[in-house]
Amino acid sequence: MIDSITQKAGIIAAAAFGVVLVSSAGYSSASAQGLPEGFKKGDLAPEPSAEMIEAGKRVYFTKCVWCHGVDGAGDGPGADRLWPRPRNFNQGTFKIRHTASGELPLFDAKKPVPGQNDLFETVTHGLPGSAMPPWEGILTEEQRLQVLSFVTTQLVKDRKFTDKQSETQTVLQLADLKPKPATDESKKRGGELVVEKKCVECHGMEGRGDGNAFNLKDDWGFSIQPADWHKCWNFRGSRQDPYNVGNIFRTFSTGVNGTPMPSFADNTTVDERWDIANFVNSLCERDALGNPLPIDPLTDKPKINFVIPSDMVEGEIPTEIDHEAWQKAPKRYVAMGGQITHKPRNFVNRIDDIWVRSLYNDKSIVYLIEWDDRTKSVAEGKLPWAPTQVNIIDVKEQDPKTGEEGSIAAHQNNYTVYNDAIAIQTAVKWKELPAPIKPRYLFGTNDQFPVDIVKWEADGSLRAFKGTGWDKDFEERDNYEESMKLLKGEWKDGRWYVMIQRPVGNKKDQDYDEDTFFEVGQYIPTVFFAWDGHNGDAGRKMAVSAFFYTFMNPPIPQETYIYPAVIAVGVVLLEGWVLTRRANKKKGKTL
Amino acid sequence: MKALMSLGALIGVAGLLLLGGMIFDVVPSNTVRLVEGYMPMQMLFEVACFVAGFAGLSYMMSAMGMPLPRFWQGIGFWAFILLYLKYRVYPPIPFSVRAMYGTVSLVAVFMWVSANEEDWKKFKQPIMNVLDAQTGVNKLLRYVYLVLLPILIGGFSYNAMMPKSEEPIELRTVHPAPPASTKVHGKTYTLQTSQNPYRVNPEGKYDQEFSNNNIVEQGMGRLMKPNANPWDDKNTGYLKYVREGGEIFFQNCHFCHGDNLNGRGLHAFAFNPIPANFTDPGTIAQLQETFIFWRVSKGGIGLPNEGFPWASVMPPWEQHLTVDEIWKVILFEYWHTGYYPRTWD
C-alpha cells in the first residue's frame, strides 16, 4: 500500500522534472518534421500477449458486455436506453487521445503510465457525463490492461493497432509542454481566439454548448451535443481532475474522434492553444472567491450542500442579478437526476443541475434559479393537456430493447417540443409533521401530506398547485397565483434565469391547508423539478432533485455577543481561583 | 528489535505525512483508496499500522535521547484520532458521531496515561510545572494561557451561538423489518417460505449450493468463473437466467445502482439517500432473497416510516417489471457481486 504511493509520488516528481528539462528541446525538433507544433512521431505498441487477451475476455464478459455488446458494437442490453450510446469499438474510433485526429489512441498493455496510455486512462477514470464509470478500485491495473488487450485486438475490427502499413502515431507531448500561466491577458486572448477559430459556433457565445447544437451528428449518425464549458466535471476527458487545464489543451489539440470536434493542432500554435485552454477553463463554475468547486470523489461532481440559505433584505427585493444583495447571496448547486421512479421514466435528463439563490423580506421570499439549457423551448400552439394534468399519455418512456434505430440516442432532438419549465415543491404544514417525516418527494404523499408546488413554464406562466400524490392530478390554488410574481424569466446564450417571488405566508391572506408558510430560522423541505422542452419533457418526464432545505437566515440575536463575553470573564475568574488554590496548597506544603 | 522499531518509526512518519497531506489538501484524499466492501477492515488495519508506527517512533526518539513526554504523547494521539476520523474517512462521518468517537478515545487515552501512579504523575507533571511557573518559560506559558483560554472559550461559544444553517441530521433505517408476506401482481408471497424460482440446478430443482458454485469469484474485480460465462450460447438454466437478469438490470437498474452494482450510477449523484451499494457486504449479502424481492417490488414508496419512504426514489418495480423479471434481476445481483443470499435458518 505505502510502496505504491511512494512509487506514484516518485513518478510524479520525475515527470515534473521532465517537463522542465525537455520542454525546450521537445517541439522544436517535432515541427522540423512537418508535424503540428507540440507533436512527435511515436511507435506503435507491440501486440499484447495471448494470455493477456484471453484473461481480458473474462473481464469483458463480466463487466463490459452489458453495454458494449458481445461483438463490441456498442449494442449490449443497456445500449438502447443510453445517450450517449456506449462506444462501438469495431471501427477503432476513440474520443480521448494524445494522438493526432483520426489516429488510434495510445495503448500499450505493458505500460500503464498516465499520459502514455489513453485507453488505460479512459477505463481508469471513466467518461463523466456518460454511463461509463471509473474502474479504478474495482478492476486491478492488470485487469484493466487485460480487458483492453482483448478489446483492441478482438473487438476493434476495421483497424489494427500493430499494422505499420496503415497506422501511424503522432503523439502530443503534453508532459513536455509547460502550461502557460492563466493570466488575465492569456484568458482575454483565449476569449478572442474562440471566436476567431469559430469554437463559439457550436459551443455558443458563452460556451454553454448552445451553438449549432441541433445539426450535429457523430460518425454513427446519432445526435451529439457540444460540451458545456461551464460544467468541466462533465468533460469526457476530464480524467477525474476537471479543473486541470491540460485536459482541455489535449482535447483541443487532438480533437474528439467520431464527433464533429476537430483537432486544432494544424491551425493554432501551442501558445494559442494554452490561451484557449486557459479561457475555457476559466469559464467552469467556481465559488464566490473564484476557487474551483470542491469535487466529491465518489461522484466526480461538485459537492452538494443541502441547505439553501436565504438572506434578509430591507425593503424591496432587487430584481437585477447584478445587484449587490444577489451577488452576496450564497449560490447552491442543486444536482438533478432523471425521474426514474414512475412511468414515464426519464432515462436521459438533459438538465443535470440548477443553481439556486434566495432572498427574503418581511412579506416575500424570492428564488433565483439559473440553469444551462442548450435550447429555449416553447411549445407551439396550445398544449393538448391541462396545466394541472400529471398523467400525460402523449409522453412515453423509452422501450428497453429497440435496436439502434429506435434507441434513445436516435430519438434525441426529434421530440415534439414542449415548454421548458421549473418547479419548486415545498411541504405544506411542515411544522406539524413529526420530523423527519415529509410529504413524498414526487408531488406529495396523499391528502394528509400534500405539497405546495409553484411552477413556471417557458410560455411565461407562473402557477400554484397542490400535489397529493405522484399519480394524482394537481389541484389549482386560484387565489394564490395573484400573490406571486415572476420577477424574471429570461433565456440567454444557453442559460435560463428565472426569478420567482412568493409570499412568506400568513394566516390572514393565505390558506394554511395548501400553502407553505415560510418561517425564519426553520428548515423548510424543498424539492426542485426541471423540464427540458426539447427533450420531450412534460408531466412526470422531468429531472428531479433530492430534498433540499430552504433556510431563511435569522438576524443575529444580541445574546450572541453578550454571552461569550460573560463566559470569558467567568473563565478568568476560574483561572484566578485555580492559581490561588495551587499557590495556597504549595504554601501549606512548604510551611 | 532496533530494526523492527525503526521500521515502525518509518511507517509512523510516512503515515503522518500522508495524513498531513490530506488535511492540507496536498495529497488527494483518495491516494490510498478505501476499497469498497473492505473499508472497516482496512481502517482497523490502518489504525493498527499507525499505532505500530507511533510505538516505533517514540522508541526511536527516546533512543536518540529526545524522548517525547507522556503528556504530549497522550495529547498527540488523541489529536491524531480526531484528525484521522475527520480527514481520512470518506464519506465523511457526521460531527455528532465523531464527537462520540472522540469522547471514547479521550477516555481511552486517559486510562492509558493513568494506568499506574507513576505514569499519572508523569502525565500531570507538565501541567503542574506551568501552574507553578518556576522557570521563565513556564511563567511565559502561564501568562499566555491566562490570556488565551478566555479568548478561545469565548470565541468557541460565540461560534456556537451564531445562527447557522447546517443540514439537519436524519438517521434512516437502511434495512427495516420486512412484513410477513407481500402481494405482487395479485399473488401473495410469504417471505419465510418463498424461493427464487430461477435459482435451480440442471435438474430444475431449487439449489442454492449449485448456484453458489457458479457465481463470480471473490477478490479484486470479482470476475466470473472461467467456465461459467453467462454469455455462452449453450447455457441453459441458471446461467441463462443470470444473463436475462443482467439484461434487465442494465435496462433499468444501472442508472442508479451503477455498472458495477456499487450504487454509483449515472443519476446517483443527485439522490439522497444514495442508491444501495450491492458490493458492500452490508447490503444484499446480509439479506434473504425474499427480503430483496419485497424491497424491489415495493420500492421506496413501500418502505415503513423508519425507512424514509418520502425521500427514496427507488421505484416500486411491480409497476415496471413482471414477477419473473424481478426474480431474475435478484439472481443476477447475487451472481455479479459474488455473494450468497442469506437463508432463513
mmCIF file of N, CA and C in Angstrom, chain A residues 1 5 58 61-63 65-66 70 77-78 81 130-131 133 136 138 140 143 296-298 304 306-307 333 335-338 340-343 345 347 349 400 436 438 440-441 470 523 546-547 549 551 556 560 563-564 572 575 582 586, chain B residues 32-33 90 128 131-132 134 145-146 149-150 154 157-158 161-162 164-167 170 217 220-224 231 243 246-247 250-252 254-255 259-260 262 264 266-267 269-271 301 305 308 310 312-313 315 317 319-320 332 336:
data_model
loop_
_atom_site.group_PDB
_atom_site.id
_atom_site.type_symbol
_atom_site.label_atom_id
_atom_site.label_comp_id
_atom_site.label_asym_id
_atom_site.label_seq_id
_atom_site.Cartn_x
_atom_site.Cartn_y
_atom_site.Cartn_z
ATOM 1 N N MET A 1 0.847 -1.200 0.000
ATOM 2 C CA MET A 1 0.000 0.000 0.000
ATOM 3 C C MET A 1 0.876 1.242 0.000
ATOM 4 N N ILE A 5 2.368 4.180 -3.161
ATOM 5 C CA ILE A 5 2.251 5.644 -3.101
ATOM 6 C C ILE A 5 3.587 6.294 -3.362
ATOM 7 N N ARG A 58 -12.362 -12.589 -20.113
ATOM 8 C CA ARG A 58 -13.106 -12.890 -18.896
ATOM 9 C C ARG A 58 -13.576 -11.590 -18.216
ATOM 10 N N PHE A 61 -16.467 -10.065 -20.390
ATOM 11 C CA PHE A 61 -17.775 -10.709 -20.297
ATOM 12 C C PHE A 61 -18.354 -10.656 -18.885
ATOM 13 N N THR A 62 -17.581 -10.224 -17.907
ATOM 14 C CA THR A 62 -18.169 -9.988 -16.589
ATOM 15 C C THR A 62 -18.692 -8.562 -16.484
ATOM 16 N N LYS A 63 -17.895 -7.593 -16.967
ATOM 17 C CA LYS A 63 -18.200 -6.196 -16.659
ATOM 18 C C LYS A 63 -18.691 -5.375 -17.859
ATOM 19 N N VAL A 65 -19.655 -6.287 -21.271
ATOM 20 C CA VAL A 65 -20.538 -6.780 -22.325
ATOM 21 C C VAL A 65 -21.952 -6.214 -22.206
ATOM 22 N N TRP A 66 -22.342 -5.865 -20.991
ATOM 23 C CA TRP A 66 -23.723 -5.432 -20.736
ATOM 24 C C TRP A 66 -24.074 -4.155 -21.479
ATOM 25 N N VAL A 70 -21.721 -8.140 -27.241
ATOM 26 C CA VAL A 70 -20.897 -9.328 -27.439
ATOM 27 C C VAL A 70 -19.791 -9.070 -28.466
ATOM 28 N N PRO A 77 -27.246 -5.030 -23.906
ATOM 29 C CA PRO A 77 -28.628 -4.857 -23.439
ATOM 30 C C PRO A 77 -28.937 -3.448 -22.941
ATOM 31 N N GLY A 78 -27.941 -2.764 -22.401
ATOM 32 C CA GLY A 78 -28.210 -1.443 -21.833
ATOM 33 C C GLY A 78 -28.234 -0.325 -22.853
ATOM 34 N N ARG A 81 -31.208 2.453 -24.083
ATOM 35 C CA ARG A 81 -31.734 3.480 -23.192
ATOM 36 C C ARG A 81 -30.641 4.468 -22.765
ATOM 37 N N SER A 130 -21.290 10.433 -19.021
ATOM 38 C CA SER A 130 -21.840 9.274 -19.715
ATOM 39 C C SER A 130 -21.995 8.166 -18.675
ATOM 40 N N ALA A 131 -22.457 6.987 -19.117
ATOM 41 C CA ALA A 131 -22.658 5.900 -18.165
ATOM 42 C C ALA A 131 -21.364 5.153 -17.865
ATOM 43 N N PRO A 133 -18.321 4.333 -15.989
ATOM 44 C CA PRO A 133 -17.783 4.721 -14.677
ATOM 45 C C PRO A 133 -16.276 4.561 -14.617
ATOM 46 N N GLU A 136 -11.181 2.206 -11.693
ATOM 47 C CA GLU A 136 -10.111 2.122 -10.695
ATOM 48 C C GLU A 136 -10.737 1.741 -9.357
ATOM 49 N N ILE A 138 -12.014 -0.981 -8.731
ATOM 50 C CA ILE A 138 -12.882 -2.131 -8.974
ATOM 51 C C ILE A 138 -12.064 -3.208 -9.671
ATOM 52 N N THR A 140 -8.284 -4.357 -11.019
ATOM 53 C CA THR A 140 -6.874 -4.053 -10.769
ATOM 54 C C THR A 140 -6.261 -3.484 -12.039
ATOM 55 N N GLN A 143 -5.981 -6.131 -14.559
ATOM 56 C CA GLN A 143 -7.246 -6.485 -15.193
ATOM 57 C C GLN A 143 -7.660 -5.447 -16.233
ATOM 58 N N ASP A 296 -16.723 16.014 -5.203
ATOM 59 C CA ASP A 296 -16.940 14.823 -4.398
ATOM 60 C C ASP A 296 -16.277 13.632 -5.093
ATOM 61 N N PRO A 297 -15.282 13.008 -4.445
ATOM 62 C CA PRO A 297 -14.565 11.925 -5.143
ATOM 63 C C PRO A 297 -15.451 10.717 -5.448
ATOM 64 N N LEU A 298 -16.585 10.588 -4.761
ATOM 65 C CA LEU A 298 -17.440 9.439 -5.033
ATOM 66 C C LEU A 298 -18.289 9.643 -6.284
ATOM 67 N N ILE A 304 -22.336 18.570 -2.671
ATOM 68 C CA ILE A 304 -23.670 19.148 -2.510
ATOM 69 C C ILE A 304 -23.870 19.617 -1.079
ATOM 70 N N PHE A 306 -27.046 20.666 1.159
ATOM 71 C CA PHE A 306 -28.491 20.534 1.019
ATOM 72 C C PHE A 306 -29.278 21.695 1.630
ATOM 73 N N VAL A 307 -28.586 22.694 2.162
ATOM 74 C CA VAL A 307 -29.299 23.840 2.729
ATOM 75 C C VAL A 307 -29.190 25.026 1.771
ATOM 76 N N TYR A 333 -25.484 24.631 -5.562
ATOM 77 C CA TYR A 333 -25.528 23.663 -6.659
ATOM 78 C C TYR A 333 -26.574 22.619 -6.309
ATOM 79 N N ALA A 335 -28.105 19.262 -7.616
ATOM 80 C CA ALA A 335 -27.933 18.200 -8.607
ATOM 81 C C ALA A 335 -29.294 17.663 -9.021
ATOM 82 N N MET A 336 -29.456 17.376 -10.289
ATOM 83 C CA MET A 336 -30.721 16.864 -10.798
ATOM 84 C C MET A 336 -30.509 15.513 -11.468
ATOM 85 N N GLY A 337 -31.349 14.554 -11.116
ATOM 86 C CA GLY A 337 -31.325 13.255 -11.782
ATOM 87 C C GLY A 337 -32.604 13.090 -12.578
ATOM 88 N N GLY A 338 -32.644 12.082 -13.430
ATOM 89 C CA GLY A 338 -33.877 11.818 -14.160
ATOM 90 C C GLY A 338 -34.938 11.274 -13.211
ATOM 91 N N ILE A 340 -36.878 8.563 -12.391
ATOM 92 C CA ILE A 340 -36.847 7.171 -12.839
ATOM 93 C C ILE A 340 -37.681 6.288 -11.915
ATOM 94 N N THR A 341 -38.583 6.914 -11.151
ATOM 95 C CA THR A 341 -39.368 6.122 -10.210
ATOM 96 C C THR A 341 -40.661 5.602 -10.837
ATOM 97 N N HIS A 342 -41.374 6.487 -11.508
ATOM 98 C CA HIS A 342 -42.657 6.088 -12.076
ATOM 99 C C HIS A 342 -42.671 6.367 -13.575
ATOM 100 N N LYS A 343 -43.528 5.659 -14.281
ATOM 101 C CA LYS A 343 -43.657 5.873 -15.720
ATOM 102 C C LYS A 343 -44.234 7.257 -16.007
ATOM 103 N N ARG A 345 -40.536 7.056 -17.256
ATOM 104 C CA ARG A 345 -39.245 7.365 -16.659
ATOM 105 C C ARG A 345 -38.381 8.171 -17.635
ATOM 106 N N PHE A 347 -34.857 8.545 -18.701
ATOM 107 C CA PHE A 347 -33.515 7.959 -18.605
ATOM 108 C C PHE A 347 -32.428 8.962 -18.966
ATOM 109 N N ASN A 349 -31.862 12.777 -18.701
ATOM 110 C CA ASN A 349 -32.289 14.121 -18.319
ATOM 111 C C ASN A 349 -31.239 15.092 -18.798
ATOM 112 N N PRO A 400 -37.194 -0.809 -23.644
ATOM 113 C CA PRO A 400 -35.866 -1.304 -23.259
ATOM 114 C C PRO A 400 -35.044 -1.784 -24.451
ATOM 115 N N PRO A 436 -38.408 13.295 11.041
ATOM 116 C CA PRO A 436 -38.075 13.934 9.763
ATOM 117 C C PRO A 436 -39.112 13.678 8.667
ATOM 118 N N LYS A 438 -41.682 13.844 5.827
ATOM 119 C CA LYS A 438 -42.017 14.862 4.835
ATOM 120 C C LYS A 438 -43.015 14.247 3.872
ATOM 121 N N ARG A 440 -44.046 12.929 0.258
ATOM 122 C CA ARG A 440 -43.172 12.252 -0.679
ATOM 123 C C ARG A 440 -42.603 13.244 -1.695
ATOM 124 N N TYR A 441 -41.349 12.959 -2.123
ATOM 125 C CA TYR A 441 -40.643 13.920 -2.981
ATOM 126 C C TYR A 441 -41.373 14.161 -4.297
ATOM 127 N N TRP A 470 -48.127 11.006 -6.521
ATOM 128 C CA TRP A 470 -47.413 11.000 -7.800
ATOM 129 C C TRP A 470 -48.331 10.805 -8.999
ATOM 130 N N TYR A 523 -36.047 24.878 8.920
ATOM 131 C CA TYR A 523 -35.665 24.128 7.726
ATOM 132 C C TYR A 523 -36.925 23.722 6.967
ATOM 133 N N ALA A 546 -32.996 15.893 -5.028
ATOM 134 C CA ALA A 546 -33.289 15.295 -3.726
ATOM 135 C C ALA A 546 -33.969 16.359 -2.865
ATOM 136 N N PHE A 547 -34.287 16.034 -1.605
ATOM 137 C CA PHE A 547 -34.813 17.034 -0.686
ATOM 138 C C PHE A 547 -33.719 18.020 -0.309
ATOM 139 N N TYR A 549 -33.260 22.007 1.772
ATOM 140 C CA TYR A 549 -33.955 22.785 2.785
ATOM 141 C C TYR A 549 -33.782 24.257 2.486
ATOM 142 N N PHE A 551 -33.648 27.720 4.058
ATOM 143 C CA PHE A 551 -33.407 28.198 5.421
ATOM 144 C C PHE A 551 -33.266 29.713 5.397
ATOM 145 N N ILE A 556 -28.996 38.216 13.562
ATOM 146 C CA ILE A 556 -28.212 37.698 14.689
ATOM 147 C C ILE A 556 -28.730 38.282 16.002
ATOM 148 N N THR A 560 -25.872 36.612 21.228
ATOM 149 C CA THR A 560 -24.681 36.052 20.600
ATOM 150 C C THR A 560 -23.438 36.845 20.974
ATOM 151 N N TYR A 563 -23.320 36.718 25.727
ATOM 152 C CA TYR A 563 -22.963 35.527 26.493
ATOM 153 C C TYR A 563 -21.488 35.144 26.387
ATOM 154 N N PRO A 564 -20.909 35.127 25.185
ATOM 155 C CA PRO A 564 -19.479 34.753 25.125
ATOM 156 C C PRO A 564 -18.622 35.648 26.002
ATOM 157 N N VAL A 572 -11.836 33.700 33.332
ATOM 158 C CA VAL A 572 -10.768 34.443 34.014
ATOM 159 C C VAL A 572 -10.871 34.233 35.528
ATOM 160 N N GLU A 575 -9.722 30.818 36.446
ATOM 161 C CA GLU A 575 -8.257 30.733 36.410
ATOM 162 C C GLU A 575 -7.653 31.273 37.697
ATOM 163 N N ARG A 582 -3.728 26.585 44.061
ATOM 164 C CA ARG A 582 -2.452 25.889 43.898
ATOM 165 C C ARG A 582 -1.375 26.547 44.770
ATOM 166 N N LYS A 586 0.589 24.838 47.889
ATOM 167 C CA LYS A 586 2.045 24.724 47.937
ATOM 168 C C LYS A 586 2.601 25.366 49.203
ATOM 169 N N VAL B 32 -4.676 6.657 -1.154
ATOM 170 C CA VAL B 32 -4.811 5.258 -0.789
ATOM 171 C C VAL B 32 -6.303 5.021 -0.717
ATOM 172 N N ARG B 33 -6.812 4.300 -1.699
ATOM 173 C CA ARG B 33 -8.265 4.177 -1.782
ATOM 174 C C ARG B 33 -8.804 3.275 -0.710
ATOM 175 N N TYR B 90 -13.890 8.526 4.337
ATOM 176 C CA TYR B 90 -14.798 9.085 3.357
ATOM 177 C C TYR B 90 -15.795 8.016 2.936
ATOM 178 N N MET B 128 1.393 20.792 36.120
ATOM 179 C CA MET B 128 1.788 21.374 37.404
ATOM 180 C C MET B 128 2.923 22.377 37.220
ATOM 181 N N LEU B 131 1.576 25.554 36.102
ATOM 182 C CA LEU B 131 0.842 26.225 37.177
ATOM 183 C C LEU B 131 1.805 26.880 38.171
ATOM 184 N N ASP B 132 2.867 26.148 38.495
ATOM 185 C CA ASP B 132 3.806 26.678 39.489
ATOM 186 C C ASP B 132 4.713 27.753 38.925
ATOM 187 N N GLN B 134 7.902 27.949 37.808
ATOM 188 C CA GLN B 134 9.195 28.143 38.451
ATOM 189 C C GLN B 134 10.240 28.685 37.498
ATOM 190 N N TYR B 145 -1.399 31.260 28.542
ATOM 191 C CA TYR B 145 -2.639 30.511 28.782
ATOM 192 C C TYR B 145 -3.698 31.387 29.430
ATOM 193 N N LEU B 146 -3.250 32.173 30.393
ATOM 194 C CA LEU B 146 -4.196 33.033 31.108
ATOM 195 C C LEU B 146 -4.989 33.899 30.146
ATOM 196 N N LEU B 149 -6.890 31.279 27.044
ATOM 197 C CA LEU B 149 -8.033 30.436 27.394
ATOM 198 C C LEU B 149 -9.373 31.181 27.339
ATOM 199 N N PRO B 150 -9.469 32.343 28.046
ATOM 200 C CA PRO B 150 -10.762 33.046 27.971
ATOM 201 C C PRO B 150 -11.125 33.441 26.536
ATOM 202 N N GLY B 154 -14.383 31.929 24.878
ATOM 203 C CA GLY B 154 -15.364 32.929 24.446
ATOM 204 C C GLY B 154 -15.632 32.821 22.958
ATOM 205 N N SER B 157 -17.761 29.785 22.128
ATOM 206 C CA SER B 157 -19.179 29.917 22.474
ATOM 207 C C SER B 157 -19.849 30.911 21.524
ATOM 208 N N TYR B 158 -19.102 31.913 21.078
ATOM 209 C CA TYR B 158 -19.662 32.844 20.092
ATOM 210 C C TYR B 158 -20.000 32.085 18.815
ATOM 211 N N MET B 161 -23.019 29.975 19.228
ATOM 212 C CA MET B 161 -24.293 30.689 19.340
ATOM 213 C C MET B 161 -24.698 31.379 18.044
ATOM 214 N N MET B 162 -23.739 31.611 17.177
ATOM 215 C CA MET B 162 -24.032 32.243 15.893
ATOM 216 C C MET B 162 -25.047 31.367 15.141
ATOM 217 N N LYS B 164 -26.695 29.224 12.534
ATOM 218 C CA LYS B 164 -26.063 28.542 11.398
ATOM 219 C C LYS B 164 -27.109 27.782 10.619
ATOM 220 N N SER B 165 -26.788 27.484 9.383
ATOM 221 C CA SER B 165 -27.727 26.699 8.587
ATOM 222 C C SER B 165 -27.037 25.417 8.168
ATOM 223 N N GLU B 166 -26.844 24.529 9.141
ATOM 224 C CA GLU B 166 -26.243 23.245 8.805
ATOM 225 C C GLU B 166 -27.342 22.240 8.535
ATOM 226 N N GLU B 167 -27.037 21.359 7.636
ATOM 227 C CA GLU B 167 -28.009 20.358 7.255
ATOM 228 C C GLU B 167 -28.447 19.550 8.479
ATOM 229 N N GLU B 170 -30.409 13.372 9.779
ATOM 230 C CA GLU B 170 -31.562 12.480 9.819
ATOM 231 C C GLU B 170 -31.052 11.062 9.683
ATOM 232 N N GLU B 217 -16.164 -14.883 -8.784
ATOM 233 C CA GLU B 217 -15.219 -15.198 -7.712
ATOM 234 C C GLU B 217 -14.962 -13.969 -6.856
ATOM 235 N N MET B 220 -10.336 -8.982 -5.937
ATOM 236 C CA MET B 220 -10.411 -7.762 -6.741
ATOM 237 C C MET B 220 -11.051 -8.039 -8.094
ATOM 238 N N GLY B 221 -11.946 -7.166 -8.475
ATOM 239 C CA GLY B 221 -12.574 -7.283 -9.773
ATOM 240 C C GLY B 221 -13.790 -8.178 -9.756
ATOM 241 N N ARG B 222 -13.784 -9.205 -8.922
ATOM 242 C CA ARG B 222 -14.885 -10.167 -8.861
ATOM 243 C C ARG B 222 -15.278 -10.615 -10.265
ATOM 244 N N LEU B 223 -14.445 -11.421 -10.856
ATOM 245 C CA LEU B 223 -14.712 -11.881 -12.215
ATOM 246 C C LEU B 223 -15.450 -13.203 -12.196
ATOM 247 N N MET B 224 -16.091 -13.488 -13.339
ATOM 248 C CA MET B 224 -16.853 -14.731 -13.441
ATOM 249 C C MET B 224 -15.912 -15.933 -13.413
ATOM 250 N N TRP B 231 -22.737 -15.525 -20.940
ATOM 251 C CA TRP B 231 -22.929 -15.135 -22.342
ATOM 252 C C TRP B 231 -22.638 -16.289 -23.299
ATOM 253 N N ARG B 243 -28.010 -14.225 -17.148
ATOM 254 C CA ARG B 243 -27.835 -13.300 -18.261
ATOM 255 C C ARG B 243 -29.120 -12.495 -18.505
ATOM 256 N N GLY B 246 -29.322 -9.942 -15.965
ATOM 257 C CA GLY B 246 -28.369 -8.869 -16.247
ATOM 258 C C GLY B 246 -28.903 -7.911 -17.296
ATOM 259 N N GLU B 247 -29.564 -8.460 -18.302
ATOM 260 C CA GLU B 247 -30.129 -7.590 -19.336
ATOM 261 C C GLU B 247 -31.153 -6.638 -18.731
ATOM 262 N N PHE B 250 -29.388 -3.950 -16.711
ATOM 263 C CA PHE B 250 -28.753 -2.883 -17.490
ATOM 264 C C PHE B 250 -29.742 -2.112 -18.364
ATOM 265 N N GLN B 251 -31.001 -2.492 -18.310
ATOM 266 C CA GLN B 251 -32.010 -1.663 -18.954
ATOM 267 C C GLN B 251 -32.764 -0.813 -17.937
ATOM 268 N N ASN B 252 -32.649 -1.170 -16.657
ATOM 269 C CA ASN B 252 -33.475 -0.497 -15.662
ATOM 270 C C ASN B 252 -32.731 0.018 -14.436
ATOM 271 N N HIS B 254 -29.186 0.046 -13.597
ATOM 272 C CA HIS B 254 -27.829 0.593 -13.534
ATOM 273 C C HIS B 254 -27.814 2.106 -13.480
ATOM 274 N N PHE B 255 -28.908 2.757 -13.870
ATOM 275 C CA PHE B 255 -28.955 4.222 -13.857
ATOM 276 C C PHE B 255 -28.639 4.750 -12.464
ATOM 277 N N ASP B 259 -22.853 0.476 -12.967
ATOM 278 C CA ASP B 259 -22.397 -0.605 -13.828
ATOM 279 C C ASP B 259 -21.700 -1.700 -13.059
ATOM 280 N N ASN B 260 -21.170 -1.361 -11.872
ATOM 281 C CA ASN B 260 -20.559 -2.400 -11.059
ATOM 282 C C ASN B 260 -21.422 -2.734 -9.850
ATOM 283 N N ASN B 262 -22.379 -0.881 -7.611
ATOM 284 C CA ASN B 262 -21.841 -0.262 -6.404
ATOM 285 C C ASN B 262 -22.561 1.037 -6.038
ATOM 286 N N ARG B 264 -23.233 3.636 -7.838
ATOM 287 C CA ARG B 264 -22.717 4.880 -8.410
ATOM 288 C C ARG B 264 -23.105 5.016 -9.871
ATOM 289 N N LEU B 266 -25.376 6.631 -13.187
ATOM 290 C CA LEU B 266 -25.460 7.939 -13.834
ATOM 291 C C LEU B 266 -26.191 8.985 -12.997
ATOM 292 N N HIS B 267 -27.335 8.613 -12.434
ATOM 293 C CA HIS B 267 -28.167 9.577 -11.725
ATOM 294 C C HIS B 267 -27.862 9.619 -10.233
ATOM 295 N N PHE B 269 -25.621 10.648 -8.278
ATOM 296 C CA PHE B 269 -25.066 11.825 -7.610
ATOM 297 C C PHE B 269 -26.143 12.795 -7.154
ATOM 298 N N ALA B 270 -27.329 12.709 -7.764
ATOM 299 C CA ALA B 270 -28.368 13.689 -7.457
ATOM 300 C C ALA B 270 -29.250 13.251 -6.296
ATOM 301 N N PHE B 271 -29.144 11.999 -5.882
ATOM 302 C CA PHE B 271 -30.143 11.493 -4.951
ATOM 303 C C PHE B 271 -29.627 11.341 -3.533
ATOM 304 N N ILE B 301 -41.506 3.828 -1.982
ATOM 305 C CA ILE B 301 -42.834 4.227 -1.508
ATOM 306 C C ILE B 301 -43.410 3.162 -0.573
ATOM 307 N N ASN B 305 -42.158 3.799 7.836
ATOM 308 C CA ASN B 305 -41.719 5.164 8.125
ATOM 309 C C ASN B 305 -40.249 5.315 8.466
ATOM 310 N N PHE B 308 -37.781 6.141 5.636
ATOM 311 C CA PHE B 308 -37.918 7.402 4.897
ATOM 312 C C PHE B 308 -38.542 7.212 3.519
ATOM 313 N N TRP B 310 -40.543 8.822 1.933
ATOM 314 C CA TRP B 310 -40.787 10.069 1.193
ATOM 315 C C TRP B 310 -39.574 10.528 0.411
ATOM 316 N N SER B 312 -36.913 8.337 -0.759
ATOM 317 C CA SER B 312 -36.299 7.348 -1.645
ATOM 318 C C SER B 312 -36.900 7.415 -3.045
ATOM 319 N N VAL B 313 -36.025 7.369 -4.060
ATOM 320 C CA VAL B 313 -36.524 7.376 -5.438
ATOM 321 C C VAL B 313 -36.577 5.963 -6.010
ATOM 322 N N PRO B 315 -37.881 2.883 -7.436
ATOM 323 C CA PRO B 315 -39.204 2.627 -7.999
ATOM 324 C C PRO B 315 -39.845 1.391 -7.382
ATOM 325 N N TRP B 317 -40.955 -1.662 -8.317
ATOM 326 C CA TRP B 317 -40.689 -2.287 -9.616
ATOM 327 C C TRP B 317 -41.850 -3.091 -10.152
ATOM 328 N N GLN B 319 -44.433 -1.901 -10.848
ATOM 329 C CA GLN B 319 -45.014 -1.051 -11.885
ATOM 330 C C GLN B 319 -44.289 -1.185 -13.227
ATOM 331 N N HIS B 320 -43.091 -1.735 -13.209
ATOM 332 C CA HIS B 320 -42.292 -1.772 -14.442
ATOM 333 C C HIS B 320 -41.943 -3.185 -14.891
ATOM 334 N N PHE B 332 -29.304 -12.155 -10.739
ATOM 335 C CA PHE B 332 -28.135 -11.512 -11.352
ATOM 336 C C PHE B 332 -27.331 -10.735 -10.316
ATOM 337 N N HIS B 336 -23.444 -11.325 -9.767
ATOM 338 C CA HIS B 336 -22.443 -10.324 -10.146
ATOM 339 C C HIS B 336 -21.592 -9.882 -8.963
#
